Short mmCIF file of C-alpha atoms in Angstrom, two decimals:
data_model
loop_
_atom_site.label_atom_id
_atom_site.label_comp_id
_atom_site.label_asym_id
_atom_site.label_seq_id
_atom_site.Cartn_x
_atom_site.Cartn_y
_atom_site.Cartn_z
CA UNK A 130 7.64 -16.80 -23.65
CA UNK A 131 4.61 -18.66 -24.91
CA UNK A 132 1.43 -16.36 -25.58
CA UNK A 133 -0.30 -18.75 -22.99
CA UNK A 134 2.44 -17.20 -19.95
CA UNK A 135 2.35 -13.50 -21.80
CA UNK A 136 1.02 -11.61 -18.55
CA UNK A 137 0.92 -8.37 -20.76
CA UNK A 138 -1.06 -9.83 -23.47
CA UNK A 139 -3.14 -11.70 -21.50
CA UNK A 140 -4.35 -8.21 -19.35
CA UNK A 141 -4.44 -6.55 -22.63
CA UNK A 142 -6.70 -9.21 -23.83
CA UNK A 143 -8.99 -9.74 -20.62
CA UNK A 144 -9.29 -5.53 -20.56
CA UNK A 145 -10.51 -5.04 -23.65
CA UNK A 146 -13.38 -8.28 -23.01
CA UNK A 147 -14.42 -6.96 -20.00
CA UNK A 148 -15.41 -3.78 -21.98
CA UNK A 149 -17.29 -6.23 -23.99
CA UNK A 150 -19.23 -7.87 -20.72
CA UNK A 151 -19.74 -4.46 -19.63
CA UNK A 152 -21.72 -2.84 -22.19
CA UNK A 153 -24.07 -5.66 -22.15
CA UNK A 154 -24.72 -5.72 -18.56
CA UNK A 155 -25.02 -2.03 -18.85
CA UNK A 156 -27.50 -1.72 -21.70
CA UNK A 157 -29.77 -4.41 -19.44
CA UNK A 158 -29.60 -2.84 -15.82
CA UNK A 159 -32.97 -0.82 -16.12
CA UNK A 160 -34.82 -3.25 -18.76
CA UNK A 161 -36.50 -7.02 -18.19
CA UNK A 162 -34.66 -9.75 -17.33
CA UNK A 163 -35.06 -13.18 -18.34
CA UNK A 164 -34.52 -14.64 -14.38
CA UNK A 165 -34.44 -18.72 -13.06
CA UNK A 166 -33.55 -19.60 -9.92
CA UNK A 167 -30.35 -21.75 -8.80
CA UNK A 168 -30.47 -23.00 -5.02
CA UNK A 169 -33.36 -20.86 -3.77
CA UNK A 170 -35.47 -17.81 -4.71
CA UNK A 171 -32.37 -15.46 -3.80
CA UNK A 172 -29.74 -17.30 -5.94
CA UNK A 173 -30.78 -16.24 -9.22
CA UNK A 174 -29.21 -16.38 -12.71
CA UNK A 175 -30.19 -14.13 -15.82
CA UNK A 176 -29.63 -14.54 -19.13
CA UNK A 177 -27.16 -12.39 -18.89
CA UNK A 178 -25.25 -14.39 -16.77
CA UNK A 179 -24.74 -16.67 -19.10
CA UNK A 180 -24.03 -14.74 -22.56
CA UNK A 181 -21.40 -12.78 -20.11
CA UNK A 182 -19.91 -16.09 -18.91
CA UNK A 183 -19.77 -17.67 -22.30
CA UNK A 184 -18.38 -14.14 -24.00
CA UNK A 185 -15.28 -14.07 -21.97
CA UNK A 186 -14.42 -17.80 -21.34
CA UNK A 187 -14.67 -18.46 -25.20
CA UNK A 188 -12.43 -16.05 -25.78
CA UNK A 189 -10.21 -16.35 -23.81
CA UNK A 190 -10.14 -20.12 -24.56
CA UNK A 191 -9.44 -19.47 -28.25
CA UNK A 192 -6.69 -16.79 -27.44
CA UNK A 193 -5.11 -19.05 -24.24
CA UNK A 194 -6.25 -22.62 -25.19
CA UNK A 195 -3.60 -24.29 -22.05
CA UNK A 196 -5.96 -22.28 -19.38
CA UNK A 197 -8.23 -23.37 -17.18
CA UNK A 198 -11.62 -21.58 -15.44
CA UNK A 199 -13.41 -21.48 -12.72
CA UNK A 200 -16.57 -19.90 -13.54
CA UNK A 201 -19.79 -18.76 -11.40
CA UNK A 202 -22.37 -20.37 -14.13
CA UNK A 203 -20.38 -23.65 -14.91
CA UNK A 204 -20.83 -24.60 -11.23
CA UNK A 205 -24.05 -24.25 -11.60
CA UNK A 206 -24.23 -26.63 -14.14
CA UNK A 207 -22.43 -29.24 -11.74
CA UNK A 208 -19.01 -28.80 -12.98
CA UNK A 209 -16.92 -28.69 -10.32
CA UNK A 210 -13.56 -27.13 -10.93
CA UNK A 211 -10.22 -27.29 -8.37
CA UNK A 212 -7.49 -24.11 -8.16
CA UNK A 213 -4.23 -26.10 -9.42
CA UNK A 214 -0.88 -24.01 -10.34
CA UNK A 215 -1.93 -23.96 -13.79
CA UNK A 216 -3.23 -20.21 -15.55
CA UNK A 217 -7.00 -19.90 -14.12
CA UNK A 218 -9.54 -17.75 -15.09
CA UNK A 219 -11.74 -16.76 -12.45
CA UNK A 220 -14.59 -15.42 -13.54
CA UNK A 221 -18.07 -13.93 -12.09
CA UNK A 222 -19.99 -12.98 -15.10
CA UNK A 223 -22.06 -10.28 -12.90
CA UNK A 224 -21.46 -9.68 -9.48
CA UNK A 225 -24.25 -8.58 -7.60
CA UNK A 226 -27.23 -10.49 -10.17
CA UNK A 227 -29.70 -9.74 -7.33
CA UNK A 228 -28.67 -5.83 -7.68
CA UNK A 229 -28.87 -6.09 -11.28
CA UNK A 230 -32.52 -7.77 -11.26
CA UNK A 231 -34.12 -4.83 -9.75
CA UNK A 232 -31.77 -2.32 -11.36
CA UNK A 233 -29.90 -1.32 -8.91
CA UNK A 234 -26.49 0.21 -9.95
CA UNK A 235 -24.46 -1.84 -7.77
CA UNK A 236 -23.18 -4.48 -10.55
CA UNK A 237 -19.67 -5.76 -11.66
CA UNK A 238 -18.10 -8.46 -14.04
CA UNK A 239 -15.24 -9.26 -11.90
CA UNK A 240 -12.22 -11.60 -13.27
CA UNK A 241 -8.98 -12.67 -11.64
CA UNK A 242 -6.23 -14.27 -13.79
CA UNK A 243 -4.37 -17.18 -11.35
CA UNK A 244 -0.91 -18.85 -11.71
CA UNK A 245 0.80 -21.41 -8.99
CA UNK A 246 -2.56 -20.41 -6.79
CA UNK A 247 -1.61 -17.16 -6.85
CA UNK A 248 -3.23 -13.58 -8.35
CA UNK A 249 -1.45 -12.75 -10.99
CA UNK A 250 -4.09 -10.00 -12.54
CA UNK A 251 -7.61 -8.81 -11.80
CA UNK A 252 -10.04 -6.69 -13.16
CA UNK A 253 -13.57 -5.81 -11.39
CA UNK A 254 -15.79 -3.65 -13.34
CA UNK A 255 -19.19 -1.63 -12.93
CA UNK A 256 -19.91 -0.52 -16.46
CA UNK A 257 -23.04 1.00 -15.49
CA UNK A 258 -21.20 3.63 -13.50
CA UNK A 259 -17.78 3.27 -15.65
CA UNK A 260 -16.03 2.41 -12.46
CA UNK A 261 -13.11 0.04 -13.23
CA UNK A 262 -10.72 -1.45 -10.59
CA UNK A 263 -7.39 -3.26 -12.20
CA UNK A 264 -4.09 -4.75 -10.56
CA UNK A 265 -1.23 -6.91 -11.56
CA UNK A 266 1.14 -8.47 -9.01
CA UNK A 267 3.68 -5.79 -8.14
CA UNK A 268 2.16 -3.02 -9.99
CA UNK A 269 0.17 -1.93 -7.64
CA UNK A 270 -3.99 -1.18 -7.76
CA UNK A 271 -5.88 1.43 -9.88
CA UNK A 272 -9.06 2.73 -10.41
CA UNK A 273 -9.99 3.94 -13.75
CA UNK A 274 -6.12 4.40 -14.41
CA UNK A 275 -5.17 6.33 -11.03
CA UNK A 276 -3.39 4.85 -8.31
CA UNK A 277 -5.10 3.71 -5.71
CA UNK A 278 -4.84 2.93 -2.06
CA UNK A 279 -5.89 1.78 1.10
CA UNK A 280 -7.31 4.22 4.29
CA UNK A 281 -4.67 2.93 6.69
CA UNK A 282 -7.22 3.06 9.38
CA UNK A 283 -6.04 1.35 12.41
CA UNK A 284 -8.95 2.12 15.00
CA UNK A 285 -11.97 -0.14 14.89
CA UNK A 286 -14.72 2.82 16.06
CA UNK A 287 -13.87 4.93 13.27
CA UNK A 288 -13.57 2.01 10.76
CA UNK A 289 -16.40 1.97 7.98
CA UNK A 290 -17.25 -1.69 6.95
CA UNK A 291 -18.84 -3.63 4.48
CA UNK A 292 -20.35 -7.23 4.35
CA UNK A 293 -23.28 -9.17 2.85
CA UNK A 294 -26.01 -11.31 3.93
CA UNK A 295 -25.42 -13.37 0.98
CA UNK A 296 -27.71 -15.80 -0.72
CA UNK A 297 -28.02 -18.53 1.68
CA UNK A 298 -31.41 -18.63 4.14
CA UNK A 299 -29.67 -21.14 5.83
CA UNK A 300 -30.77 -20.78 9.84
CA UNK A 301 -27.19 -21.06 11.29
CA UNK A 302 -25.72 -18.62 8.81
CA UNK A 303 -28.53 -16.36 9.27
CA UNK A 304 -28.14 -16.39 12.75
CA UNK A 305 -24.42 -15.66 13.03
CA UNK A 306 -25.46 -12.60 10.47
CA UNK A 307 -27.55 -11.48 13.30
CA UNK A 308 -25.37 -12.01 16.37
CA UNK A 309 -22.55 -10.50 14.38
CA UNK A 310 -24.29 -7.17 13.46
CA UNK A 311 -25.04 -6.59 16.29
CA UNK A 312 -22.25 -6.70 17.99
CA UNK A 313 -20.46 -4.87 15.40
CA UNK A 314 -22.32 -1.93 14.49
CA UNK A 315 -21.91 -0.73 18.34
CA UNK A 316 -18.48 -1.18 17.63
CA UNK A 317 -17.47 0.47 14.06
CA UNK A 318 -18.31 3.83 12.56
CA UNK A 319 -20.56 2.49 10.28
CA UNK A 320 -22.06 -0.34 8.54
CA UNK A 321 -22.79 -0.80 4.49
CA UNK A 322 -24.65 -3.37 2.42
CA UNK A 323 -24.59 -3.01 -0.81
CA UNK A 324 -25.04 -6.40 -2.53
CA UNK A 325 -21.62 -6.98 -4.70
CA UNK A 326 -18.89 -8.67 -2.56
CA UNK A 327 -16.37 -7.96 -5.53
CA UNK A 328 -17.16 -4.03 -5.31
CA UNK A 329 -17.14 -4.21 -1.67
CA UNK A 330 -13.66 -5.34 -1.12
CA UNK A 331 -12.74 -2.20 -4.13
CA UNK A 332 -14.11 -0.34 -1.93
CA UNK A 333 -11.61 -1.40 0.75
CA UNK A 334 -8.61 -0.78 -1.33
CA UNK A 335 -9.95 2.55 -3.03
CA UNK A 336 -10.25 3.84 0.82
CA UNK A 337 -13.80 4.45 0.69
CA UNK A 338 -14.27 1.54 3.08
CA UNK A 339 -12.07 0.64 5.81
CA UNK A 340 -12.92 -3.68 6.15
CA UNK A 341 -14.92 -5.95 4.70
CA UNK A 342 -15.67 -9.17 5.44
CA UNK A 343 -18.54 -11.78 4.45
CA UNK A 344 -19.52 -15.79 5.10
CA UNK A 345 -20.92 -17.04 1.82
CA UNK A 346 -18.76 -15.61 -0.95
CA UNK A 347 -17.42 -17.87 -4.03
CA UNK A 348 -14.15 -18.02 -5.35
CA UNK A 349 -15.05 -15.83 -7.91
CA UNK A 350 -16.52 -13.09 -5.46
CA UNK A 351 -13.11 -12.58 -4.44
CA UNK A 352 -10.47 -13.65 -6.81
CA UNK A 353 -9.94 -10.32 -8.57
CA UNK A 354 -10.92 -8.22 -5.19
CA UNK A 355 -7.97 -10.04 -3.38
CA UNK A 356 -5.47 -8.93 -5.60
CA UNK A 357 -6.47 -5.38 -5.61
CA UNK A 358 -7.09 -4.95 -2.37
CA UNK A 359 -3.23 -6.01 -1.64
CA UNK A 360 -1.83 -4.06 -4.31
CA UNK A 361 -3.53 -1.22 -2.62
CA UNK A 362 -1.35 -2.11 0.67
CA UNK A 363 -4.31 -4.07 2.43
CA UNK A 364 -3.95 -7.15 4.19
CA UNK A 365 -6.74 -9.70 3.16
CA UNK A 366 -6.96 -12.73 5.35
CA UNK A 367 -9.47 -15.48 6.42
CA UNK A 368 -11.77 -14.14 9.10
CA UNK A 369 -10.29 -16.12 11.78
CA UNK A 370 -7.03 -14.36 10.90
CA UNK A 371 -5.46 -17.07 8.73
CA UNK A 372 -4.17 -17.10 5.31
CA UNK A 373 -6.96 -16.77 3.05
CA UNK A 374 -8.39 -19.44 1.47
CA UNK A 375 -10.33 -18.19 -1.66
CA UNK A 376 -12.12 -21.78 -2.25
CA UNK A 377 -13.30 -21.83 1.64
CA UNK A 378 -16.40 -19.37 1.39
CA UNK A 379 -14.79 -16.90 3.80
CA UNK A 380 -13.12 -13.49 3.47
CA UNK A 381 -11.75 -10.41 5.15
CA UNK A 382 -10.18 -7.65 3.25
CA UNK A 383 -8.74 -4.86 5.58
CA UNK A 384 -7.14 -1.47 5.28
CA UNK A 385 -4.53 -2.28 8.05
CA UNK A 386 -3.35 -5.89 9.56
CA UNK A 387 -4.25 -3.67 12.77
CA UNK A 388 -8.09 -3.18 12.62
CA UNK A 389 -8.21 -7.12 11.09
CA UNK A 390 -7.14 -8.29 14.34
CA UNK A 391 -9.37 -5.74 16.28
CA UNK A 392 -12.27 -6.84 13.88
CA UNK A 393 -11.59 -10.48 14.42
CA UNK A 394 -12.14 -10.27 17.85
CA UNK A 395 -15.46 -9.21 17.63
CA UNK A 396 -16.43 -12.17 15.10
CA UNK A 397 -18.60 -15.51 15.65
CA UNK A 398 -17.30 -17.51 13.16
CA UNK A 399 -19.41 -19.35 10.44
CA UNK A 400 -18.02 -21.97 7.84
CA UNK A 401 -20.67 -22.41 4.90
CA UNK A 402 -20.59 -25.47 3.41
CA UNK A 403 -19.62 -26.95 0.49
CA UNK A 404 -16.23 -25.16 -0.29
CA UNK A 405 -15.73 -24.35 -4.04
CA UNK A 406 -13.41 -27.39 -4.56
#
């Protein structure tokens, strides 16, 4: 086996970088942040970003030099990248930049390792409150080294769920946000928001959360949090029910294939535009 399709070394490699990633992010939550602005004033991109982005992918380029990446800050920069079979980095440098502009703890670098369009490892972590989620296919999900798994829960009104209203100010997505609240939260047990989409669907497989579901996220909002959410026995799906789609904008990440279809039911669907590819 070539280093480049060494599964072991390449988690071994991709842990001990996200450590990296991590104690930068963490040593900038509370201070000033260099900020600019991508599509609108609720996109943003920090310097940290970047030196996050460019730590890992460099990296991992010199130690795998046959992968590929999709990365959160080189489609900013126009580059658009397609999911082949060939290994893929996924990467989202920090999760949750808006959360980590005003300092609130909610933050993650989250990275996904794919092969034949498929999850092969993942890794979302919140270094500020040492909170790290891992899987590899078939080894099931852990958090901070301790199995983990999903609630099970089957019944919509007792279901705790998470979303996000996402960056876009867009006046059809905002109003399917809307309409879709509120006809949800008379539904569920209870509603969070908590501005990381990659910690969000954690949540789902730690059993903290019971669903989660969003209209907006990126391929790298979910390409580590679909793994673990699976290899924490969820079911993760597009919101219409589909398979899901990770370049299509669209998740849902449930504790049971049960409450998905319950959820589902209750959903006006939204398709942001343009897809990732």
């Amino acid at each position: 086996m070539s280093s480049d399709h060494d599964w072991d070394l390449c988690f071994e490699t991709i842990n001990r970088l996200v450590d990296e990633a991590g104690k930068i992010i963490a040593s900038r939550n509370s201070g000033a942040k260099t900020i600019s602005e991508k599509t609108d004033d609720i996109d943003l991109l920090t310097e940290t970003d970047q030196q996050v982005e460019k730590l890992l992918t460099e990296a991992l380029h010199e130690k795998f030099p046959s992968h590929k990446f999709i990365g959160e800050e080189a489609f900013g920069e126009g580059n658009r990248s397609q999911l082949t079979d060939d290994p893929t980095w996924i990467i989202d440098p920090v999760d949750g930049t808006m959360n980590f502009v005003h300092s609130y703890p909610q933050s993650c670098v989250s990275v996904g390792l794919w092969v034949n369009k498929s999850p092969e490892l993942a890794i979302v972590y919140n270094p500020i409150f040492n909170q790290k989620f891992t899987a590899r296919r078939g080894q099931g999900a852990f958090y901070n080294g301790q199995r983990i798994h999903v609630s099970g829960e089957k019944a919509l009104n007792k279901a705790l769920i998470t979303t996000e209203f996402g960056t876009s100010r867009d006046a059809d997505k905002v109003r399917v946000t809307l309409e879709n609240l509120a006809k949800i939260v008379p539904a569920v047990h209870g509603i969070r928001v908590t501005g990381s989409a990659a910690l969000n669907m954690c949540m789902v497989a730690q059993g903290a959360a019971d669903l989660n579901y969003e209209f907006g996220p990126h391929a790298w909002d979910m390409a580590a949090g679909d793994l673990i959410v699976r290899e924490a026995g969820g079911v993760t799906m597009d919101p219409s029910g589909g398979p899901l789609d990770i370049m299509s904008r669209r998740v849902l990440a449930a504790s049971s294939q049960e409450l998905a279809e319950s959820f589902i039911k209750l959903l006006t669907q939204f398709y942001p535009q343009p897809r990732d590819d």
